[in-house]
JSON list of C-alpha atoms in Angstrom, two decimals:
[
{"chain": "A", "resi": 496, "resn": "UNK", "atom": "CA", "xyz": [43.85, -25.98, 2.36]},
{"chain": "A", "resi": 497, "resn": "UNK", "atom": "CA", "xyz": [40.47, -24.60, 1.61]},
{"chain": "A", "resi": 498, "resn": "UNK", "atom": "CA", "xyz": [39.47, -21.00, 2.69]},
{"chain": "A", "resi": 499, "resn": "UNK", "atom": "CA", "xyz": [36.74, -19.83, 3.91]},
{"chain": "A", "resi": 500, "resn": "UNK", "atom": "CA", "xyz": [35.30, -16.16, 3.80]},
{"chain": "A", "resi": 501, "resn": "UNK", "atom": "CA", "xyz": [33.17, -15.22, 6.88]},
{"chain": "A", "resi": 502, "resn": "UNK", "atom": "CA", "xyz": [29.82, -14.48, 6.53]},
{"chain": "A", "resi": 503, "resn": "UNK", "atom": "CA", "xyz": [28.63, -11.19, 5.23]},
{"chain": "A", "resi": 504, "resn": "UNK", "atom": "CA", "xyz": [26.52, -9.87, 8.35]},
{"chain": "A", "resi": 505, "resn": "UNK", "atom": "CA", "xyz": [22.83, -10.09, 8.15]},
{"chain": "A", "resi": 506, "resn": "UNK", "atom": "CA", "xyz": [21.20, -7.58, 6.00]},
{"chain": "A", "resi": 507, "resn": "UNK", "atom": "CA", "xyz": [19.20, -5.96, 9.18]},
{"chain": "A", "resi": 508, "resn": "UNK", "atom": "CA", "xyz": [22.53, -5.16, 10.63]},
{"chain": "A", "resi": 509, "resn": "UNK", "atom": "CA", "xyz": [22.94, -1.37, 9.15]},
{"chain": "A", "resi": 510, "resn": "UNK", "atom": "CA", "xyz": [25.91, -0.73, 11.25]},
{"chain": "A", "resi": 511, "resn": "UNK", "atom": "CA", "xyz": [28.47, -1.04, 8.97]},
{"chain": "A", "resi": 512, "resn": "UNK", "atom": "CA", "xyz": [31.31, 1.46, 9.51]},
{"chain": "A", "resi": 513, "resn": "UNK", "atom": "CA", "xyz": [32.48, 4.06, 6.91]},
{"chain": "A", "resi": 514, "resn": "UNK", "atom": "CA", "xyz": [35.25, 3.80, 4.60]},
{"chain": "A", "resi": 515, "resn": "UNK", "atom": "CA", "xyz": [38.21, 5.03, 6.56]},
{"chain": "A", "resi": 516, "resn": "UNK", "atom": "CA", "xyz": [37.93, 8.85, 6.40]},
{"chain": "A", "resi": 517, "resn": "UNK", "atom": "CA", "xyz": [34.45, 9.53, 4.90]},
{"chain": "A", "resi": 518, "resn": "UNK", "atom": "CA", "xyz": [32.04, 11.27, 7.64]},
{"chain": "A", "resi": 519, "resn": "UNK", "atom": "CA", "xyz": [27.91, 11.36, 7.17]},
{"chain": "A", "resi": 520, "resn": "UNK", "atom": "CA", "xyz": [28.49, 15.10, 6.66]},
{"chain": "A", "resi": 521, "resn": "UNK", "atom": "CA", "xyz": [31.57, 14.82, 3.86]},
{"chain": "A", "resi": 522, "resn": "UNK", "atom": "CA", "xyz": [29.36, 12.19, 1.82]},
{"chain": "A", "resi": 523, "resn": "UNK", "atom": "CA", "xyz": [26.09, 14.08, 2.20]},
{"chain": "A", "resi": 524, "resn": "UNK", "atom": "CA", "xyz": [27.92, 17.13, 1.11]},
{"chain": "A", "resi": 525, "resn": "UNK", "atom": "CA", "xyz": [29.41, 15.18, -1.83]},
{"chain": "A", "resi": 526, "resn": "UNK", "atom": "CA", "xyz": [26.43, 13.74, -2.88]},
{"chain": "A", "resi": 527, "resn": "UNK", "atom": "CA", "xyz": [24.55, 17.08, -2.35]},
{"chain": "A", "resi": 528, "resn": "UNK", "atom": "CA", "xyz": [26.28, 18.35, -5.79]},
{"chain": "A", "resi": 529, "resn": "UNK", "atom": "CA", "xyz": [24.61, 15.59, -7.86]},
{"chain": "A", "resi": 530, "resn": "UNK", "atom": "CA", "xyz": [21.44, 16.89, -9.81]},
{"chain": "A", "resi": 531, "resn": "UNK", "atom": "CA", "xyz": [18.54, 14.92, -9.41]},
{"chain": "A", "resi": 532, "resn": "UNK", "atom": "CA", "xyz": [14.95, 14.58, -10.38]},
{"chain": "A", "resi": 533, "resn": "UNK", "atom": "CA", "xyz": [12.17, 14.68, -8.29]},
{"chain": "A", "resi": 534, "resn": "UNK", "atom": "CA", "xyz": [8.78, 12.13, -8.30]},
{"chain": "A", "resi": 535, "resn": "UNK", "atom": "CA", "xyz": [6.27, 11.21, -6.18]},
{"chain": "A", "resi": 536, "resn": "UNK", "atom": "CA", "xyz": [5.63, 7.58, -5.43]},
{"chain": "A", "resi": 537, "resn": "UNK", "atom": "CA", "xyz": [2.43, 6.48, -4.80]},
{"chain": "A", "resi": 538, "resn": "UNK", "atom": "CA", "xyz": [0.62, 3.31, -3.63]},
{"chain": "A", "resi": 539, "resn": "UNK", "atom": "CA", "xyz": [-2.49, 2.26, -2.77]},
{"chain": "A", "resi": 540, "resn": "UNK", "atom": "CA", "xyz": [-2.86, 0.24, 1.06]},
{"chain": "A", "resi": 541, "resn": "UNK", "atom": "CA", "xyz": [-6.27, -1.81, 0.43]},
{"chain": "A", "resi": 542, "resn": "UNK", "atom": "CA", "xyz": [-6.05, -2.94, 4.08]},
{"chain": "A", "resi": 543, "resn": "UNK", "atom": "CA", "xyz": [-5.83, 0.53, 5.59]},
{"chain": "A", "resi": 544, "resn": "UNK", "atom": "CA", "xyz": [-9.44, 1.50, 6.45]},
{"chain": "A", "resi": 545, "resn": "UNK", "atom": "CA", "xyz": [-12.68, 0.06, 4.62]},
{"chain": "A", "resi": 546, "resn": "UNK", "atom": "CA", "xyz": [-11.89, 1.83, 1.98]},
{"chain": "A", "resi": 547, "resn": "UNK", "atom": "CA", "xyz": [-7.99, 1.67, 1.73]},
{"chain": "A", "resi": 548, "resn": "UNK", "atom": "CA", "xyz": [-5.51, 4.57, 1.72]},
{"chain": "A", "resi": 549, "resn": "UNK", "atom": "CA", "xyz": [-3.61, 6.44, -0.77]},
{"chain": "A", "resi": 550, "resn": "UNK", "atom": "CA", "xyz": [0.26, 6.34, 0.57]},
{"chain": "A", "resi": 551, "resn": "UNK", "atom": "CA", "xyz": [2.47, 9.24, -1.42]},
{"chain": "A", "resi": 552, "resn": "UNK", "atom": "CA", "xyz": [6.63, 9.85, -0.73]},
{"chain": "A", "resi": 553, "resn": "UNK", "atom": "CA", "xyz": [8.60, 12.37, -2.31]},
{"chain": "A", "resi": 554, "resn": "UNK", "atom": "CA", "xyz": [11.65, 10.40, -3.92]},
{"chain": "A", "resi": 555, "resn": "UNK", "atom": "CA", "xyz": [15.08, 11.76, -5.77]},
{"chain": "A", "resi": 556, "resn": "UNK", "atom": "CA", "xyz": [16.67, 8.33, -5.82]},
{"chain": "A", "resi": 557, "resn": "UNK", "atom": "CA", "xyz": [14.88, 7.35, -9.22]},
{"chain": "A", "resi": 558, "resn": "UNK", "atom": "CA", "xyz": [15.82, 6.10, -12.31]},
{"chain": "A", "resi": 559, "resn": "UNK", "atom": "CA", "xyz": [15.43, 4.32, -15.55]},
{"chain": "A", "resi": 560, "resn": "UNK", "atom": "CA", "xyz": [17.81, 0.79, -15.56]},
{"chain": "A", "resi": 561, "resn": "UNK", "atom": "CA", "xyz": [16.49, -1.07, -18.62]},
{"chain": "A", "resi": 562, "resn": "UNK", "atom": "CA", "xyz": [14.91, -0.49, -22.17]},
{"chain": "A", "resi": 563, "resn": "UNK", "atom": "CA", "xyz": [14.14, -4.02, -22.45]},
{"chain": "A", "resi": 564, "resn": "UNK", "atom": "CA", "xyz": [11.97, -4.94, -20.17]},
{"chain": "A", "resi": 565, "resn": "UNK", "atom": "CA", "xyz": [11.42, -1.39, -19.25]},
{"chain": "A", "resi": 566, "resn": "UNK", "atom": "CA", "xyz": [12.64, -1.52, -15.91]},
{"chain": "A", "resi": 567, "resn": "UNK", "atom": "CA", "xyz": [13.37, 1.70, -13.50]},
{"chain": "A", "resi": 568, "resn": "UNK", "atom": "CA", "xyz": [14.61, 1.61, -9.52]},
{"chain": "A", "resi": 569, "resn": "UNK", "atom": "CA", "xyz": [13.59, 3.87, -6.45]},
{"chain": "A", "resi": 570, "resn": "UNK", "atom": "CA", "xyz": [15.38, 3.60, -3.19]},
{"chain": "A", "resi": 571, "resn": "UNK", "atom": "CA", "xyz": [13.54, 3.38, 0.20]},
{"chain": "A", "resi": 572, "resn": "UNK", "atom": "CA", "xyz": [14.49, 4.34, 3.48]},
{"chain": "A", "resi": 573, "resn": "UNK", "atom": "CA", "xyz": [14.41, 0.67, 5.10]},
{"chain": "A", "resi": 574, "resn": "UNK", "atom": "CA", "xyz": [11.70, 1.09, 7.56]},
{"chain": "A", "resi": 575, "resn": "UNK", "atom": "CA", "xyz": [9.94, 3.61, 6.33]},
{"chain": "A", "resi": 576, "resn": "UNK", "atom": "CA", "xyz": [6.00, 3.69, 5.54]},
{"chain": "A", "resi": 577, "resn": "UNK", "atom": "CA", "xyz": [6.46, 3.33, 1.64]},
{"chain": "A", "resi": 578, "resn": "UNK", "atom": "CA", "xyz": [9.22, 0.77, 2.05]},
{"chain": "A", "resi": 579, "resn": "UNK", "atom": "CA", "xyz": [6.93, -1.26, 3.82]},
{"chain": "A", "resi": 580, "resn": "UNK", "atom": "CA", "xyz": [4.14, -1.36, 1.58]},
{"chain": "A", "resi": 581, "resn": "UNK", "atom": "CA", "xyz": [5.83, -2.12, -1.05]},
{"chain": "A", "resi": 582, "resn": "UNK", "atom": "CA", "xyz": [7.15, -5.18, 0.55]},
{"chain": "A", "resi": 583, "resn": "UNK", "atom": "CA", "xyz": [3.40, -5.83, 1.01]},
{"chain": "A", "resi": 584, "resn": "UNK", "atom": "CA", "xyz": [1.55, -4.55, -2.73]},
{"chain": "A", "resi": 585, "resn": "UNK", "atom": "CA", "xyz": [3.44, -5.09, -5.79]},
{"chain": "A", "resi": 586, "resn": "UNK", "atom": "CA", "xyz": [2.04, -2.32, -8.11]},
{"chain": "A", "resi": 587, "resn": "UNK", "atom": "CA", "xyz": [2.40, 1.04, -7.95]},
{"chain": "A", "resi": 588, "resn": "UNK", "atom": "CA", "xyz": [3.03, 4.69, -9.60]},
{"chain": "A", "resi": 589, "resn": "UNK", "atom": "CA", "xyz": [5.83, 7.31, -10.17]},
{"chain": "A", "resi": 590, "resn": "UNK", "atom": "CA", "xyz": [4.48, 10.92, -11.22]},
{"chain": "A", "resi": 591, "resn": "UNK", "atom": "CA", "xyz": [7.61, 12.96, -12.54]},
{"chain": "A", "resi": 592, "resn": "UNK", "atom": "CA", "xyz": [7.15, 16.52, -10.83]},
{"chain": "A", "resi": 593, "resn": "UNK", "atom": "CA", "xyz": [7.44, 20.08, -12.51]},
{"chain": "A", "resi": 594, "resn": "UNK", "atom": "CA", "xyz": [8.24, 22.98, -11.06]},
{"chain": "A", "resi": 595, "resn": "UNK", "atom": "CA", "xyz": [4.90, 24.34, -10.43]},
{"chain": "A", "resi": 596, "resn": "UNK", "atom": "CA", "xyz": [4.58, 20.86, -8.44]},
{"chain": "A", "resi": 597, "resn": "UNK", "atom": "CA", "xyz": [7.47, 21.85, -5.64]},
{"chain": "A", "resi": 598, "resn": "UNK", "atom": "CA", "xyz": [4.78, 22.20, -2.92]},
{"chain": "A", "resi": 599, "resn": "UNK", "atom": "CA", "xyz": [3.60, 18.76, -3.56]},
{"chain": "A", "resi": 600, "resn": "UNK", "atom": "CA", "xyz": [7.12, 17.47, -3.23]},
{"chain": "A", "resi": 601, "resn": "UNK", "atom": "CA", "xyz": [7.73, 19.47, -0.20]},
{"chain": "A", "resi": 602, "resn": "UNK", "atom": "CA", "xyz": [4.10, 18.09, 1.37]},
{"chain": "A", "resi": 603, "resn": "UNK", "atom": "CA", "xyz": [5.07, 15.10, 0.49]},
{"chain": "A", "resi": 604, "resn": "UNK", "atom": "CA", "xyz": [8.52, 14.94, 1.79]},
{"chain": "A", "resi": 605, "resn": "UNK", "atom": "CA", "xyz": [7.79, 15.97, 5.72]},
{"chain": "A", "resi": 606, "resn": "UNK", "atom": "CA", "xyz": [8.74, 13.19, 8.21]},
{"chain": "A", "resi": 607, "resn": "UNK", "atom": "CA", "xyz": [6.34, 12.62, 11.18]},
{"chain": "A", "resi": 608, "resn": "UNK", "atom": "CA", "xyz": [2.92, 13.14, 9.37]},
{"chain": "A", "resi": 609, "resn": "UNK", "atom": "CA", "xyz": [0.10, 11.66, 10.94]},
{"chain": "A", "resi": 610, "resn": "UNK", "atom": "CA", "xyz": [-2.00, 10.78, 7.44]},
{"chain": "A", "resi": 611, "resn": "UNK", "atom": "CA", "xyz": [-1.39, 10.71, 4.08]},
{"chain": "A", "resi": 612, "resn": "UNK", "atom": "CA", "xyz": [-5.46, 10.82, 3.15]},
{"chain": "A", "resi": 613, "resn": "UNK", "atom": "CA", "xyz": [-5.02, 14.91, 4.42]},
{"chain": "A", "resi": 614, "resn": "UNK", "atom": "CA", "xyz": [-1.86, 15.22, 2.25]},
{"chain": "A", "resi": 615, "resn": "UNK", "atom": "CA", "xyz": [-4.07, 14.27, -1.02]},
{"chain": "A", "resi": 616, "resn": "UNK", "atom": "CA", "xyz": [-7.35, 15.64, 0.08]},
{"chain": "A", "resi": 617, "resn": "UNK", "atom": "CA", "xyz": [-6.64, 18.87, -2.43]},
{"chain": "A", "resi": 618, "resn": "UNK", "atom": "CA", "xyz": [-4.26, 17.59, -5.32]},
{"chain": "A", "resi": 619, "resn": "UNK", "atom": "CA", "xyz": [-6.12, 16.70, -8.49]},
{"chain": "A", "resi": 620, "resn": "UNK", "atom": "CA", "xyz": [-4.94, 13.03, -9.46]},
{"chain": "A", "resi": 621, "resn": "UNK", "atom": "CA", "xyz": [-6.26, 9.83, -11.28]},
{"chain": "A", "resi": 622, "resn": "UNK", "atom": "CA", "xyz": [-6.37, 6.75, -10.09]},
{"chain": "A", "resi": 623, "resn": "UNK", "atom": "CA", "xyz": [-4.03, 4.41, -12.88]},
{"chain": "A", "resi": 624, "resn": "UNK", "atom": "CA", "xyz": [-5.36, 1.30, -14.32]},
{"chain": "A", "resi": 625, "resn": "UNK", "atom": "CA", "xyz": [-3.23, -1.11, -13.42]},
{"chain": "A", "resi": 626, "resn": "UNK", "atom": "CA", "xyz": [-1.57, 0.17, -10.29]},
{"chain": "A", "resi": 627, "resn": "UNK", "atom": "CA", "xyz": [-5.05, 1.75, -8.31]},
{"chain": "A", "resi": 628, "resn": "UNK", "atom": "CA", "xyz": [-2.49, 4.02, -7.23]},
{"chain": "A", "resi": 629, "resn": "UNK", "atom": "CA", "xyz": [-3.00, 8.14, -7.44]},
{"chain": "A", "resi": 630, "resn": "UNK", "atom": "CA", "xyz": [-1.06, 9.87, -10.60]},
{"chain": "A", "resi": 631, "resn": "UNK", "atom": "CA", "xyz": [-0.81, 13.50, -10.49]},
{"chain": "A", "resi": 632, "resn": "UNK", "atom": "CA", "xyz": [-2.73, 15.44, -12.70]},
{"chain": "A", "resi": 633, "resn": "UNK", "atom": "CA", "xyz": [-0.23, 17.93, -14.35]},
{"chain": "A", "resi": 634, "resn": "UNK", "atom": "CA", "xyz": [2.85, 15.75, -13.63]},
{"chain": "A", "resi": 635, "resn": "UNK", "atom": "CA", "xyz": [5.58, 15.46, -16.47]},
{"chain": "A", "resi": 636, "resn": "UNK", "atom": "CA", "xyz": [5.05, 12.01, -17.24]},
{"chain": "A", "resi": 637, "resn": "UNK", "atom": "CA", "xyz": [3.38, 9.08, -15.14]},
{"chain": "A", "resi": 638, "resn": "UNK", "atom": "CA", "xyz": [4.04, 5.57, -14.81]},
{"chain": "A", "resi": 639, "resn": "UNK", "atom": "CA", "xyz": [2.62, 2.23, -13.21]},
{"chain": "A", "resi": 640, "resn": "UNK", "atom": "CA", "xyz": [5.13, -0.07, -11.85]},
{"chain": "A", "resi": 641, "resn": "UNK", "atom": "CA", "xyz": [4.96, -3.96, -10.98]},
{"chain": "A", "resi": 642, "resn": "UNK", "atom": "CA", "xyz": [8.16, -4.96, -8.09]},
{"chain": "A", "resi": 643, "resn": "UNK", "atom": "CA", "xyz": [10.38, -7.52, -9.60]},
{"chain": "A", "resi": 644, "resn": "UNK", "atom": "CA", "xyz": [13.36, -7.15, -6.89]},
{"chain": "A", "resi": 645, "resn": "UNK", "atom": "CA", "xyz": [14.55, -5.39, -3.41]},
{"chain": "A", "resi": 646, "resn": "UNK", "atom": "CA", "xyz": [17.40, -5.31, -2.92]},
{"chain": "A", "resi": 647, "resn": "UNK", "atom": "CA", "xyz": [18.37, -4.21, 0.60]},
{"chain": "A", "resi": 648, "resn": "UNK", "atom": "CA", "xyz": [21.85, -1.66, 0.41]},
{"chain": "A", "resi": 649, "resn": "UNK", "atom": "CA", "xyz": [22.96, -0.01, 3.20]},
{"chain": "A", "resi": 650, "resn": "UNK", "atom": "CA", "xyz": [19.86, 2.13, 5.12]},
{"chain": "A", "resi": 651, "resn": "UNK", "atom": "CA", "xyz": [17.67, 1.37, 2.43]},
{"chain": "A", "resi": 652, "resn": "UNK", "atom": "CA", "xyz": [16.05, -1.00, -0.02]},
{"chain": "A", "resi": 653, "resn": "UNK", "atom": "CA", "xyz": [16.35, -0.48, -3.96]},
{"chain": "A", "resi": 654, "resn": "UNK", "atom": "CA", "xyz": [13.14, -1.16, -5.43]},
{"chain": "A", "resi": 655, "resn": "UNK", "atom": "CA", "xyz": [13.56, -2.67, -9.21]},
{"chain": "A", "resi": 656, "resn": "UNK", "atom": "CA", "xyz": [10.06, -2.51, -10.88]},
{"chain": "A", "resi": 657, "resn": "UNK", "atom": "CA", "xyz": [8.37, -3.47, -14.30]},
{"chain": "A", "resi": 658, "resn": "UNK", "atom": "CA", "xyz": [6.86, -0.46, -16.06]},
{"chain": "A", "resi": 659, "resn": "UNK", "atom": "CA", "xyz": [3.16, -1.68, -17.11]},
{"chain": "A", "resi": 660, "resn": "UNK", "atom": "CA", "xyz": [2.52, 1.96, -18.46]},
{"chain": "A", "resi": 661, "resn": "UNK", "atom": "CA", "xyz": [3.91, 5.43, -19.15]},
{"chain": "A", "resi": 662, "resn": "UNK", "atom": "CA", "xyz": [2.15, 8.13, -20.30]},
{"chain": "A", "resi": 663, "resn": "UNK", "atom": "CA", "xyz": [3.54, 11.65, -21.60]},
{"chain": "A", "resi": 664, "resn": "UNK", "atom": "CA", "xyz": [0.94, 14.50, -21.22]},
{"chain": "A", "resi": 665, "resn": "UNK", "atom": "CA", "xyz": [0.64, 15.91, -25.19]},
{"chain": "A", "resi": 666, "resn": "UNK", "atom": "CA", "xyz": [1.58, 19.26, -24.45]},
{"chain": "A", "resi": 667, "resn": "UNK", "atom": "CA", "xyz": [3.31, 20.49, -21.84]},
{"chain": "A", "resi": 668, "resn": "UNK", "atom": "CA", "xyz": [6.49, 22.97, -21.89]},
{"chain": "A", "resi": 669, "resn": "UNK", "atom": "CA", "xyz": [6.93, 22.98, -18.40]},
{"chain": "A", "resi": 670, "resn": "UNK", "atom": "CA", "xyz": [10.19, 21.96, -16.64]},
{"chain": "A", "resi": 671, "resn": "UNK", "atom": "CA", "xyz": [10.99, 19.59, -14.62]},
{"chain": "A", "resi": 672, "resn": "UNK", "atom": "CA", "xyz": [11.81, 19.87, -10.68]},
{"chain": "A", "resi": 673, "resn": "UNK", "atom": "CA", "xyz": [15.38, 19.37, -9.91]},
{"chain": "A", "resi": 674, "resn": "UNK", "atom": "CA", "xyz": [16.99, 18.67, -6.30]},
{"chain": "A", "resi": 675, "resn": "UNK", "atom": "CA", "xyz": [20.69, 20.21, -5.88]},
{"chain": "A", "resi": 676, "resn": "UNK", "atom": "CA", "xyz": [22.20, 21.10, -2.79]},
{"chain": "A", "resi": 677, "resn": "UNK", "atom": "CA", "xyz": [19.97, 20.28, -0.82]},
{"chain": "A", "resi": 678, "resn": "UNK", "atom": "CA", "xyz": [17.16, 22.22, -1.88]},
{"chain": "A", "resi": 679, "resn": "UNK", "atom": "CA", "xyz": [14.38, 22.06, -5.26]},
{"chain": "A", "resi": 680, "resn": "UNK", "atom": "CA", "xyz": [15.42, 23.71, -7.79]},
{"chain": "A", "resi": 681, "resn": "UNK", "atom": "CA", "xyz": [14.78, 25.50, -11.12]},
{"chain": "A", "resi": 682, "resn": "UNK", "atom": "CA", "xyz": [16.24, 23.50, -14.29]},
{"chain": "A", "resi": 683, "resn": "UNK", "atom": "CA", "xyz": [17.43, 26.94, -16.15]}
]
């Protein structure tokens, strides 16, 4: 007798119920305890204006997955401004934050803004060579990213990217920003 499995639902159905027993709260608060790093993600929107528009989102949800290629992930609230853009232009930038870069982070992170063009208009940044996206002058390291996959999980959509460069400022002995409980904080 041959058995079937039923279809998985579609991936635009988010409402997937918990595991028995785990609330939003309990799994935000669990989560909450895991150190994480803190970079800005930048694109650039060629169709937004005649000039195009720098796009910028605060992300914690970043890492490196392979050495070879040189491949890292960031995960995007499905829906969101970034997440759609990406969908859209396949290149784009990661600027690791320091702690003297929190308030760019925190700009960067507010929900409901009505431009992004106001939330660069003072932060010194260069626009990368491959990506035309902003990097942040001062920022840990930078680097230029080309999509490969998306991967849609849950409320959001992991992001797996080529690096096409990464560049290490010579000298810098700052730290980097960390997010903990909730809040940025100092690495020692």
């Amino acid at each position: 007798m041959l058995t079937t499995t039923p279809s998985p639902p579609p991936t635009s159905d988010l409402a997937i119920p918990h595991a028995e027993g785990v609330s939003n709260d309990e799994f935000r608060a669990a989560m909450s305890r895991l150190a994480a790093g803190v970079v800005l993600v930048t694109a650039h929107d060629p169709d937004d204006g005649p000039r195009g528009e720098d796009v910028g989102m605060t992300a914690t949800a970043f890492m490196s997955v392979s050495l070879d290629p040189p491949l890292v992930l960031v995960s995007l609230r499905n829906g969101s401004r970034m997440d759609d853009l990406l969908a859209e232009v396949p290149v784009w930038a990661v600027s690791v934050l320091s702690e003297q870069q929190r308030h760019i982070a925190g700009r960067f992170a507010m929900k409901g803004r009505v431009s992004d063009r106001l939330l660069f208009a003072d932060v010194p940044t260069v626009r990368g060579e491959e990506s035309g996206a902003p990097l942040l002058a001062g920022a840990l390291a930078t680097l230029e990213c080309r999509t490969e996959n998306r991967v849609v999980a849950g409320d959001h959509t992991l992001v797996v990217a080529r690096v096409l460069t990464a560049k290490v400022p010579t000298a810098t002995e700052d730290n980097p920003l960390t997010y903990f409980r909730g809040k940025y904080r100092r690495l020692g």
